[in-house]
CSV table of C-alpha atoms and ligand atoms in Angstrom, one decimal:
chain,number,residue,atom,x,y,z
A,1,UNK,CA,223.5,-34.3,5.8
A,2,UNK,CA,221.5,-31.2,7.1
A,3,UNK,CA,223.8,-28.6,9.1
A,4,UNK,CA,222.8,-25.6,11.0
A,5,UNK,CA,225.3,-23.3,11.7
A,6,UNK,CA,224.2,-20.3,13.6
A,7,UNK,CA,221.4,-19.8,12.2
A,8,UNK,CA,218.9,-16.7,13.7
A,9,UNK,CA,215.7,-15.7,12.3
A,10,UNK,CA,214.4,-12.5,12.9
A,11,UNK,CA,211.0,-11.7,11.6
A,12,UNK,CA,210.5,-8.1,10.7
A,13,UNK,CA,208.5,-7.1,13.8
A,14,UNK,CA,212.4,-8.2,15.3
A,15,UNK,CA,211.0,-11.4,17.4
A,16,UNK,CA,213.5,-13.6,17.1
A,17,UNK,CA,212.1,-17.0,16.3
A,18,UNK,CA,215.3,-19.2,15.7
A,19,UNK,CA,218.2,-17.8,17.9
A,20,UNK,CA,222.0,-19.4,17.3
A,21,UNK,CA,220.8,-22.6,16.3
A,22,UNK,CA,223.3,-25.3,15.5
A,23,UNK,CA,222.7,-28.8,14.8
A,24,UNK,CA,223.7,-31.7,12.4
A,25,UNK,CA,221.1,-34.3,10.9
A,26,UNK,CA,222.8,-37.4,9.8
A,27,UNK,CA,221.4,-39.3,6.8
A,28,UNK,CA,219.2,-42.0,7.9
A,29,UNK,CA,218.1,-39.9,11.4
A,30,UNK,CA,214.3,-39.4,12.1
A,31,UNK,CA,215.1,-36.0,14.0
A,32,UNK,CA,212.2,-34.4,15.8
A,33,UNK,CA,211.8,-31.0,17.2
A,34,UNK,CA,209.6,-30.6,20.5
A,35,UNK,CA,208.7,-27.3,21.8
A,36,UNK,CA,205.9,-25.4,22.9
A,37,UNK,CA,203.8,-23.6,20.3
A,38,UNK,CA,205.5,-20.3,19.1
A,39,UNK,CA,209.3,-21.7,19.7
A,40,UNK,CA,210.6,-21.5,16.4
A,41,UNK,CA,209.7,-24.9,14.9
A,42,UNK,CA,207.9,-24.4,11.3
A,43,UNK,CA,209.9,-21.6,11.2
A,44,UNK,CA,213.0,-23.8,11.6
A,45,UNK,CA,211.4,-26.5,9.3
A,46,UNK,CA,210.7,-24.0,6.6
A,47,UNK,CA,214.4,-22.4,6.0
A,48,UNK,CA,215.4,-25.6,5.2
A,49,UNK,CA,213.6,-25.7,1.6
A,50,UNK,CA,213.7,-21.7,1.6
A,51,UNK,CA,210.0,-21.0,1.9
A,52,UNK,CA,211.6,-18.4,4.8
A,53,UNK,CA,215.1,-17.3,4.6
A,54,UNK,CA,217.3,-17.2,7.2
A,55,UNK,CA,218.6,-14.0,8.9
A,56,UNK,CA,221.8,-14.9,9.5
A,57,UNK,CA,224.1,-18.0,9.5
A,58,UNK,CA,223.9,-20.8,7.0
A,59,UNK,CA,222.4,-24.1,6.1
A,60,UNK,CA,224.1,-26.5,4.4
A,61,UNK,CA,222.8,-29.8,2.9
A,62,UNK,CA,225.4,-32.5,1.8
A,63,UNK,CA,228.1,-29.7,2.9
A,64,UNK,CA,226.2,-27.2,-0.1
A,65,UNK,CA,224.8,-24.2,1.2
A,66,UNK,CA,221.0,-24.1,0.5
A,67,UNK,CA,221.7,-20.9,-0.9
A,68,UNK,CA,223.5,-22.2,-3.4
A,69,UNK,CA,221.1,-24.7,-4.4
A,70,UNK,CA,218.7,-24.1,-7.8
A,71,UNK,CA,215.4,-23.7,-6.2
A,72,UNK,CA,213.9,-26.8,-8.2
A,73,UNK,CA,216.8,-28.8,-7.2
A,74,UNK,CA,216.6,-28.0,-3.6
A,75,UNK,CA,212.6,-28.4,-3.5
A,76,UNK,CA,212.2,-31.4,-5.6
A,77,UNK,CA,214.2,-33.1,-3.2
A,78,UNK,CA,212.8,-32.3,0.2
A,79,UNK,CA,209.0,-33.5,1.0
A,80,UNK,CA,207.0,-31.7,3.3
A,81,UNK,CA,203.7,-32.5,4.8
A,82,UNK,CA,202.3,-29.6,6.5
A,83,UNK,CA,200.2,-29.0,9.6
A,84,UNK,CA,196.8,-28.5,8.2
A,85,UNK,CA,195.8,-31.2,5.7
A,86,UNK,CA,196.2,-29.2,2.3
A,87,UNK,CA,195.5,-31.1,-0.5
A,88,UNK,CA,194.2,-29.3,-3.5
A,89,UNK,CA,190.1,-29.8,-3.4
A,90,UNK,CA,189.9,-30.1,-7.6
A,91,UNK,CA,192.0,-32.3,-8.2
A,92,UNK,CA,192.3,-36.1,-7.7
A,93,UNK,CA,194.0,-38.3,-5.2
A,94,UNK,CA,196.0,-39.8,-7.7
A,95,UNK,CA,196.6,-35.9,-9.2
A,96,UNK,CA,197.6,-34.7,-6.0
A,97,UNK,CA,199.8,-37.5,-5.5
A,98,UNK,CA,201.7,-37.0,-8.9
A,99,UNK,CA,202.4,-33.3,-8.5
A,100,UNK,CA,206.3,-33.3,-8.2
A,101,UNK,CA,206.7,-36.7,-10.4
A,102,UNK,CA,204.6,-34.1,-13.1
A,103,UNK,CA,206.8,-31.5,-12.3
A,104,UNK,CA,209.6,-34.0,-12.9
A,105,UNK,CA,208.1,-35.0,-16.0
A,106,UNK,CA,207.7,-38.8,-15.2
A,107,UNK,CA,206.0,-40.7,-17.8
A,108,UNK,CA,202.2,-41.6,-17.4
A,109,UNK,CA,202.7,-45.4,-17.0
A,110,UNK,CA,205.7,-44.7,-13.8
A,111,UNK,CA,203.5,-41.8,-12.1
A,112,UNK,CA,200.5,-44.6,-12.5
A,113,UNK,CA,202.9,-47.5,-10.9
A,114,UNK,CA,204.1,-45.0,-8.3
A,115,UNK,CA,200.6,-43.5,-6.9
A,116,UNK,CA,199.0,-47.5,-7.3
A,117,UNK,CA,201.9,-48.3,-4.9
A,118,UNK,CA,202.5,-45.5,-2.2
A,119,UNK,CA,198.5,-45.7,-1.7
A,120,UNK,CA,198.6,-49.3,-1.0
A,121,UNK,CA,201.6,-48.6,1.3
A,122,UNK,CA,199.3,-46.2,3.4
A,123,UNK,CA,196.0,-49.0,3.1
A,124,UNK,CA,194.3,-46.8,0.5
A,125,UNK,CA,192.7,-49.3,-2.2
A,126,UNK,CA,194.0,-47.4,-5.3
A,127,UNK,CA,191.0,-48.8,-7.1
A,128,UNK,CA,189.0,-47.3,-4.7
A,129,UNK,CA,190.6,-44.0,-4.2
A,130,UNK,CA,192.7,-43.0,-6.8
A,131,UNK,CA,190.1,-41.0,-8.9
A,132,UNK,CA,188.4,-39.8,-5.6
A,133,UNK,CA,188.6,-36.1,-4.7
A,134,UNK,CA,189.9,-35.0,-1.3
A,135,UNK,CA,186.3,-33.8,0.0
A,136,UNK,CA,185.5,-37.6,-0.1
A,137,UNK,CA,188.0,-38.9,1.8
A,138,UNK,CA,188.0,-38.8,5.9
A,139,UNK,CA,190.7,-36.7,7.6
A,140,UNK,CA,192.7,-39.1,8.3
A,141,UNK,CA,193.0,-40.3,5.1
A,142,UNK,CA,193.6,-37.2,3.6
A,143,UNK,CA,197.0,-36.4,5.7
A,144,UNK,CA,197.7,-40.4,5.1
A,145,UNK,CA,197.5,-39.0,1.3
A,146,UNK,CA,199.7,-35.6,2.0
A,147,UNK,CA,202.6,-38.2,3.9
A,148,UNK,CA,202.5,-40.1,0.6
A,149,UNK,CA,202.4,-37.0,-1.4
A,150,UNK,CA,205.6,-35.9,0.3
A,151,UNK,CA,207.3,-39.3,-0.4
A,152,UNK,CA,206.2,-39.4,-4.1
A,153,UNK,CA,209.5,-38.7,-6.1
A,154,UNK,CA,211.5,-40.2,-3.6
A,155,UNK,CA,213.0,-37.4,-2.1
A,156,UNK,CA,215.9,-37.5,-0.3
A,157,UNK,CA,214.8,-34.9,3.0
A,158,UNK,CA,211.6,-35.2,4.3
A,159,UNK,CA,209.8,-32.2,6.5
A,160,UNK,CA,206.4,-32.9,8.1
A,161,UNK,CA,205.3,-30.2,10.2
A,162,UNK,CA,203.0,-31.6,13.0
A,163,UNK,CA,201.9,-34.4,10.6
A,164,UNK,CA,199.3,-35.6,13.4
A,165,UNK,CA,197.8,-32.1,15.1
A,166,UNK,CA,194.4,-32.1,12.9
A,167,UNK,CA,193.5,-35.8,13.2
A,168,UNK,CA,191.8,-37.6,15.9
A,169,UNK,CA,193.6,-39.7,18.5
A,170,UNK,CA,192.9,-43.0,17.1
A,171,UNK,CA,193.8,-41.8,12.9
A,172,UNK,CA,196.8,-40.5,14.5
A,173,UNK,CA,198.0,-43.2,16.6
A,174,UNK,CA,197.3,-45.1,13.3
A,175,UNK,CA,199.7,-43.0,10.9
A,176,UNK,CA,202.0,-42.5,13.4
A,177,UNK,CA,202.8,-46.6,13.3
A,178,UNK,CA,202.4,-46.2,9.8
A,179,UNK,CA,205.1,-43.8,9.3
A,180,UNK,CA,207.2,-45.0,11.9
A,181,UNK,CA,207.2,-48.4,9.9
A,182,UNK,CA,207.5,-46.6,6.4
A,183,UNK,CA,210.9,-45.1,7.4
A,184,UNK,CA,212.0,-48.5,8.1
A,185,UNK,CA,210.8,-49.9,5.0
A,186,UNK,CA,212.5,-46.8,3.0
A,187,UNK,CA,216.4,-47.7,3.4
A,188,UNK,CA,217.5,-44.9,1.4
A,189,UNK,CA,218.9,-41.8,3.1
A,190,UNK,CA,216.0,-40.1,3.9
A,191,UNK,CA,215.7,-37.7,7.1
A,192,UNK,CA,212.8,-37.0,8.4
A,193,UNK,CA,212.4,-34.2,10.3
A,194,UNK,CA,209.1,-34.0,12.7
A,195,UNK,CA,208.2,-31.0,14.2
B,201,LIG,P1,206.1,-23.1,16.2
B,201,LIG,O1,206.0,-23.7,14.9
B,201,LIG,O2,207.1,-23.7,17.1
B,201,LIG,O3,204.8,-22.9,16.9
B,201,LIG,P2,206.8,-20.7,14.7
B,201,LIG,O4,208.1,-21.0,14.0
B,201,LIG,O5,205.6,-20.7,13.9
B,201,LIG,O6,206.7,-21.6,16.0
B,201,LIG,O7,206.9,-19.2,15.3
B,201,LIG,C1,208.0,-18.8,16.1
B,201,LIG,C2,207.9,-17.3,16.5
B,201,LIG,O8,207.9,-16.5,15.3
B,201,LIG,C3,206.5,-17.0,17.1
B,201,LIG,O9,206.8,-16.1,18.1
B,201,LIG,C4,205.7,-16.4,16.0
B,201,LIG,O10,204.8,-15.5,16.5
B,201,LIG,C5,206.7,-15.7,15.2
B,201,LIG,N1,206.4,-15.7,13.7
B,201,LIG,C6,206.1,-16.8,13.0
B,201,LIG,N2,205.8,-16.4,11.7
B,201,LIG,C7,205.9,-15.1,11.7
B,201,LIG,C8,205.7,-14.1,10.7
B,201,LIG,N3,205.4,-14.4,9.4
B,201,LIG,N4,205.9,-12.8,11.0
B,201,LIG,C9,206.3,-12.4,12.2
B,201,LIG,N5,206.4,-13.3,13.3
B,201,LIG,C10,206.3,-14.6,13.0
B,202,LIG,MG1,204.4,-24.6,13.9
């Protein structure tokens, strides 16, 4: 479903973060990349939705080149959580929940039914916590809401870029299980890719 095919990044002070890489990502696969810090893996992460392009080779998703790929079409379809929690601090849970199902243009009663549900999925009372604003919520709830966020219009690639690194050991083992059991529970083809 994801293919890398020779793909180098070069950053313009010419360190090469991403040398040759080649590598296939079935649909279904919960693919993680382990390295020490500064290897190349948020910048690998981040040529897949084109927030960096590649220096040479390709990408291609479902055999399509991400180049080819609307920009909307390819983003709308691949969730990413990043490292630091980085929800926006005005607006709602519920809000920050619903940003690509707005973008979408999802009507009000199905972006209600789908933020009621992916909180309970995460063991966020929506009655509690939907009209809440980030600065109320712990950390750990707060990446539990950016994992949801990422999962909100069903996309079919999810990123997550050290989804654990800013929580404490206990949150983490927590949404670790949690996510670990939440790409059970979504049979679609979803990839995951962990970084
Ligand atoms: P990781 O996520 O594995 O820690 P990164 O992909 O962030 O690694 O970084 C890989 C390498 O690319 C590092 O040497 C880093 O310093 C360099 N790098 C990352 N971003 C930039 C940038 N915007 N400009 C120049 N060099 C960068
Ligand atoms: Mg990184």
């Amino acid at each position: 479903m994801i293919r890398f095919e020779n793909v180098t990044k070069k950053y313009d002070n010419d360190s090469v973060a991403v040398d040759h890489l080649n590598l296939n990502i079935e649909d279904g696969e919960f693919f993680v990349f382990i390295g020490p810090s500064g290897c190349g893996k948020t910048t690998t992460l981040k040529m897949i939705n084109r927030l960096i392009p590649l220096t040479t080779g390709t990408i291609y998703i479902n055999e399509k080149r991400i180049s080819d790929y609307d920009i909307h079409e390819l983003r709308y379809d691949i969730g990413y959580v990043l490292q630091q929690i980085a929800l926006f601090p005005h607006m709602t849970i519920a809000e920050n929940i619903a940003i690509v199902p707005e973008l979408k243009k999802w009507d009000k009663q199905k972006i209600y039914e789908r933020t009621t549900e992916l909180l309970e999925m995460v063991g966020l009372d929506p009655a509690l916590y939907r009209d809440r604003k980030p600065k109320e919520l712990s950390g750990g709830e707060q990446q539990r809401v950016g994992v949801v966020r990422a999962l909100a219009a069903d996309p079919s690639i999810i990123l997550m870029d050290e989804p654990f690194s800013a929580l404490d050991p206990i949150s983490r083992q927590k949404l670790q299980q949690d996510i670990s059991e939440l790409q059970k529970k979504i049979k679609k083809n979803h990839c995951f890719c962990y970084s």
